[in-house]
Amino acid sequence: MGQQRSSRSWAKRLECTVDADADYENTYVYGGHKKPEKRSADLETSAGILAVLCGWLGSHHNIGFTVASRSAWGLRGAFWPILNRVMTGCVWMGVQMYWGGLAVRLVLNAIIGPKFVFMKNTLPTSANIETANLICFFIFILALLPLMMVPPEHLQLPFRIAFVMITSTLVGMLIWSLIAAHGAGDLLATSATQHGTRLSWNMLYGMQSFIGGWLGGVLGQSDWTRYSQHKNGALLGQSFAAPLTVCLTAIFGILISSATSSLYGQVFWNPFLLLLFIQSDSPSDPATRAGTFFAGLGLLASQISLCIVLNSVSSGMDLTTLAPQYINIRRGAFIILVIGIAIVPWNLVNTASTFLTVLQGWSIFLAPMIGVLLADYFAVRRRTLHLADLYIGNTTSVYWYTAGFNFRAFVAWAMGLWPLLPGFVRTVRGIEEYSGWTDLVRLNVFFGLAVAFVVHWGLNLAFPTRGARGDSPFLKLDIGLLGDDQQLKDREQKALAKDA
């Protein structure tokens, strides 16, 4: 009995606190979420128009991704897209912390000089990481930890500072490379190695790869847009500013790679490796040490920002849904960090090319999920939601469907996914022989999203659900109104009359 009381006492101590006047409970249904409310913040991440659409639920209803998913997938079914986001967040957290460690090494190389640049490696080859890089990896984590303690709505100033540092680094590297190489180099003048249909397919693949790399952030846009002070506060950043800066960054990268290839006789597509090579080539040169020091600081700010925005905070928000009584956003962020360390990310970056191919191709799983989300909100529900029903974990909720699962969403997701799997497997195995399946997977973002959208919409037309139309505010659960069928019919009729 004493041991039971002791374990209960520790469990009680580990519970997340709630506000004294809270009208919610830390159950999986509430997930520690308060009544939807507006907060002042202007954090914006995007991949163009998809980010605007996916973030609409957050900016207009003040709900995060975990809650927004319930309308399409069901109160229990929503765990599936949430788990997908958490998994990708854990892996990318580890990979980006490794790159952050390289940024730390750039800074320390510049400060300490040749002694650190050429530090003796005491680790075996099988470790897949050098001693200096391992030290810098953990130094980066120590630098990251304080910012992970900052609430998301208070991150504007740190991110603005990081933006200035990153922009200065990119512009500085571009100017230096173009002047040093007396132009953009020969890479830009190289003719295409493919022509006709093959070239067209590869161009389309490049476009979807660009979008696919951002799908994890796009899918969870509501996690950030719900902090917007105004309903359309994030539109300018999502639809114009961020896509423009991302495109400019890509152009800068191409120009820098082309110019430096003329200087060093090899192409560096990774800025960390380029700067580390420059340091090893001229370790004692004062100008080299100064330039790489400031460039390293900019890249360090970039990796810290990415780890927070795309991984720790976003995935931490998702984790709160799994065990809200014990996990809040901050604890979830630390769990993501620990898992990111545990996966030993340098093994993934330095050896597991197949695994990285799978990770980069994860968009084939995420694109249909975006299609389901957009079809459910824009086509099926016409941008209306019964907010309180998103927090009711029983049959009285219009989003309970069948035992908490909406089969329409799962069928639509599967239909958008399965045609892509053959080509995906061929890509992972490195099969170069031409196949129509390979061409299809090159369009996985557009194909998966479109198919899932159409199928989900069609299934809802064929098998309509109660409460599909109409909206209602967030109300306390003790009012006992939201599961009443007659009231649901009244709300639907009002919505239909409004549409007419």
mmCIF file with all atom_site columns, C-alpha atoms in Angstrom, residues 255-323:
data_model
loop_
_atom_site.group_PDB
_atom_site.id
_atom_site.type_symbol
_atom_site.label_atom_id
_atom_site.label_alt_id
_atom_site.label_comp_id
_atom_site.label_asym_id
_atom_site.label_entity_id
_atom_site.label_seq_id
_atom_site.pdbx_PDB_ins_code
_atom_site.Cartn_x
_atom_site.Cartn_y
_atom_site.Cartn_z
_atom_site.occupancy
_atom_site.B_iso_or_equiv
_atom_site.pdbx_formal_charge
_atom_site.auth_seq_id
_atom_site.auth_comp_id
_atom_site.auth_asym_id
_atom_site.auth_atom_id
_atom_site.pdbx_PDB_model_num
ATOM 1  C CA . LEU A 1 255 ? 25.323 31.031 -57.401 1.00 0.00 ? 255 LEU A CA 1
ATOM 2  C CA . ILE A 1 256 ? 27.639 30.393 -54.429 1.00 0.00 ? 256 ILE A CA 1
ATOM 3  C CA . SER A 1 257 ? 28.107 26.725 -55.378 1.00 0.00 ? 257 SER A CA 1
ATOM 4  C CA . SER A 1 258 ? 28.838 27.627 -58.986 1.00 0.00 ? 258 SER A CA 1
ATOM 5  C CA . ALA A 1 259 ? 31.337 30.347 -58.089 1.00 0.00 ? 259 ALA A CA 1
ATOM 6  C CA . THR A 1 260 ? 33.211 28.328 -55.466 1.00 0.00 ? 260 THR A CA 1
ATOM 7  C CA . SER A 1 261 ? 33.454 25.333 -57.811 1.00 0.00 ? 261 SER A CA 1
ATOM 8  C CA . SER A 1 262 ? 35.735 27.478 -59.962 1.00 0.00 ? 262 SER A CA 1
ATOM 9  C CA . LEU A 1 263 ? 37.856 28.334 -56.906 1.00 0.00 ? 263 LEU A CA 1
ATOM 10 C CA . TYR A 1 264 ? 38.270 24.892 -55.375 1.00 0.00 ? 264 TYR A CA 1
ATOM 11 C CA . GLY A 1 265 ? 37.653 22.471 -58.253 1.00 0.00 ? 265 GLY A CA 1
ATOM 12 C CA . GLN A 1 266 ? 34.686 20.744 -56.607 1.00 0.00 ? 266 GLN A CA 1
ATOM 13 C CA . VAL A 1 267 ? 31.038 21.548 -56.029 1.00 0.00 ? 267 VAL A CA 1
ATOM 14 C CA . PHE A 1 268 ? 29.832 22.191 -52.474 1.00 0.00 ? 268 PHE A CA 1
ATOM 15 C CA . TRP A 1 269 ? 26.041 22.182 -52.152 1.00 0.00 ? 269 TRP A CA 1
ATOM 16 C CA . ASN A 1 270 ? 26.269 22.237 -48.354 1.00 0.00 ? 270 ASN A CA 1
ATOM 17 C CA . PRO A 1 271 ? 27.371 25.599 -46.852 1.00 0.00 ? 271 PRO A CA 1
ATOM 18 C CA . PHE A 1 272 ? 28.745 23.930 -43.714 1.00 0.00 ? 272 PHE A CA 1
ATOM 19 C CA . LEU A 1 273 ? 31.062 21.692 -45.711 1.00 0.00 ? 273 LEU A CA 1
ATOM 20 C CA . LEU A 1 274 ? 32.114 24.602 -47.927 1.00 0.00 ? 274 LEU A CA 1
ATOM 21 C CA . LEU A 1 275 ? 33.123 26.781 -44.988 1.00 0.00 ? 275 LEU A CA 1
ATOM 22 C CA . LEU A 1 276 ? 34.855 23.910 -43.175 1.00 0.00 ? 276 LEU A CA 1
ATOM 23 C CA . PHE A 1 277 ? 36.866 23.214 -46.346 1.00 0.00 ? 277 PHE A CA 1
ATOM 24 C CA . ILE A 1 278 ? 37.849 26.883 -46.579 1.00 0.00 ? 278 ILE A CA 1
ATOM 25 C CA . GLN A 1 279 ? 39.040 26.805 -42.952 1.00 0.00 ? 279 GLN A CA 1
ATOM 26 C CA . SER A 1 280 ? 41.121 23.673 -43.531 1.00 0.00 ? 280 SER A CA 1
ATOM 27 C CA . ASP A 1 281 ? 42.578 25.232 -46.694 1.00 0.00 ? 281 ASP A CA 1
ATOM 28 C CA . SER A 1 282 ? 43.670 28.472 -44.950 1.00 0.00 ? 282 SER A CA 1
ATOM 29 C CA . PRO A 1 283 ? 43.486 27.828 -41.191 1.00 0.00 ? 283 PRO A CA 1
ATOM 30 C CA . SER A 1 284 ? 45.807 30.668 -40.134 1.00 0.00 ? 284 SER A CA 1
ATOM 31 C CA . ASP A 1 285 ? 44.644 33.404 -42.502 1.00 0.00 ? 285 ASP A CA 1
ATOM 32 C CA . PRO A 1 286 ? 43.077 36.245 -40.430 1.00 0.00 ? 286 PRO A CA 1
ATOM 33 C CA . ALA A 1 287 ? 40.567 37.170 -43.138 1.00 0.00 ? 287 ALA A CA 1
ATOM 34 C CA . THR A 1 288 ? 39.465 33.554 -43.478 1.00 0.00 ? 288 THR A CA 1
ATOM 35 C CA . ARG A 1 289 ? 39.037 33.167 -39.738 1.00 0.00 ? 289 ARG A CA 1
ATOM 36 C CA . ALA A 1 290 ? 37.032 36.391 -39.434 1.00 0.00 ? 290 ALA A CA 1
ATOM 37 C CA . GLY A 1 291 ? 34.781 35.620 -42.397 1.00 0.00 ? 291 GLY A CA 1
ATOM 38 C CA . THR A 1 292 ? 34.046 32.050 -41.373 1.00 0.00 ? 292 THR A CA 1
ATOM 39 C CA . PHE A 1 293 ? 33.436 33.166 -37.779 1.00 0.00 ? 293 PHE A CA 1
ATOM 40 C CA . PHE A 1 294 ? 30.608 35.510 -38.737 1.00 0.00 ? 294 PHE A CA 1
ATOM 41 C CA . ALA A 1 295 ? 29.264 33.062 -41.325 1.00 0.00 ? 295 ALA A CA 1
ATOM 42 C CA . GLY A 1 296 ? 29.269 30.363 -38.649 1.00 0.00 ? 296 GLY A CA 1
ATOM 43 C CA . LEU A 1 297 ? 27.282 32.612 -36.309 1.00 0.00 ? 297 LEU A CA 1
ATOM 44 C CA . GLY A 1 298 ? 24.658 33.162 -39.009 1.00 0.00 ? 298 GLY A CA 1
ATOM 45 C CA . LEU A 1 299 ? 24.349 29.446 -39.735 1.00 0.00 ? 299 LEU A CA 1
ATOM 46 C CA . LEU A 1 300 ? 24.179 28.772 -35.997 1.00 0.00 ? 300 LEU A CA 1
ATOM 47 C CA . ALA A 1 301 ? 21.233 31.166 -35.677 1.00 0.00 ? 301 ALA A CA 1
ATOM 48 C CA . SER A 1 302 ? 19.603 29.454 -38.658 1.00 0.00 ? 302 SER A CA 1
ATOM 49 C CA . GLN A 1 303 ? 19.852 25.959 -37.157 1.00 0.00 ? 303 GLN A CA 1
ATOM 50 C CA . ILE A 1 304 ? 18.609 27.085 -33.750 1.00 0.00 ? 304 ILE A CA 1
ATOM 51 C CA . SER A 1 305 ? 15.591 28.722 -35.411 1.00 0.00 ? 305 SER A CA 1
ATOM 52 C CA . LEU A 1 306 ? 14.838 25.618 -37.480 1.00 0.00 ? 306 LEU A CA 1
ATOM 53 C CA . CYS A 1 307 ? 15.121 23.324 -34.462 1.00 0.00 ? 307 CYS A CA 1
ATOM 54 C CA . ILE A 1 308 ? 12.640 25.459 -32.526 1.00 0.00 ? 308 ILE A CA 1
ATOM 55 C CA . VAL A 1 309 ? 10.102 26.322 -35.229 1.00 0.00 ? 309 VAL A CA 1
ATOM 56 C CA . LEU A 1 310 ? 9.910  23.101 -37.204 1.00 0.00 ? 310 LEU A CA 1
ATOM 57 C CA . ASN A 1 311 ? 10.775 20.518 -34.571 1.00 0.00 ? 311 ASN A CA 1
ATOM 58 C CA . SER A 1 312 ? 10.822 21.169 -30.845 1.00 0.00 ? 312 SER A CA 1
ATOM 59 C CA . VAL A 1 313 ? 7.844  23.503 -30.446 1.00 0.00 ? 313 VAL A CA 1
ATOM 60 C CA . SER A 1 314 ? 5.650  22.129 -33.243 1.00 0.00 ? 314 SER A CA 1
ATOM 61 C CA . SER A 1 315 ? 6.238  18.480 -32.376 1.00 0.00 ? 315 SER A CA 1
ATOM 62 C CA . GLY A 1 316 ? 6.038  19.375 -28.684 1.00 0.00 ? 316 GLY A CA 1
ATOM 63 C CA . MET A 1 317 ? 2.549  20.749 -29.319 1.00 0.00 ? 317 MET A CA 1
ATOM 64 C CA . ASP A 1 318 ? 1.633  17.489 -31.004 1.00 0.00 ? 318 ASP A CA 1
ATOM 65 C CA . LEU A 1 319 ? 2.988  15.404 -28.116 1.00 0.00 ? 319 LEU A CA 1
ATOM 66 C CA . THR A 1 320 ? 0.740  17.203 -25.630 1.00 0.00 ? 320 THR A CA 1
ATOM 67 C CA . THR A 1 321 ? -2.206 15.405 -27.198 1.00 0.00 ? 321 THR A CA 1
ATOM 68 C CA . LEU A 1 322 ? -0.785 11.957 -26.453 1.00 0.00 ? 322 LEU A CA 1
ATOM 69 C CA . ALA A 1 323 ? -0.452 12.421 -22.695 1.00 0.00 ? 323 ALA A CA 1
#
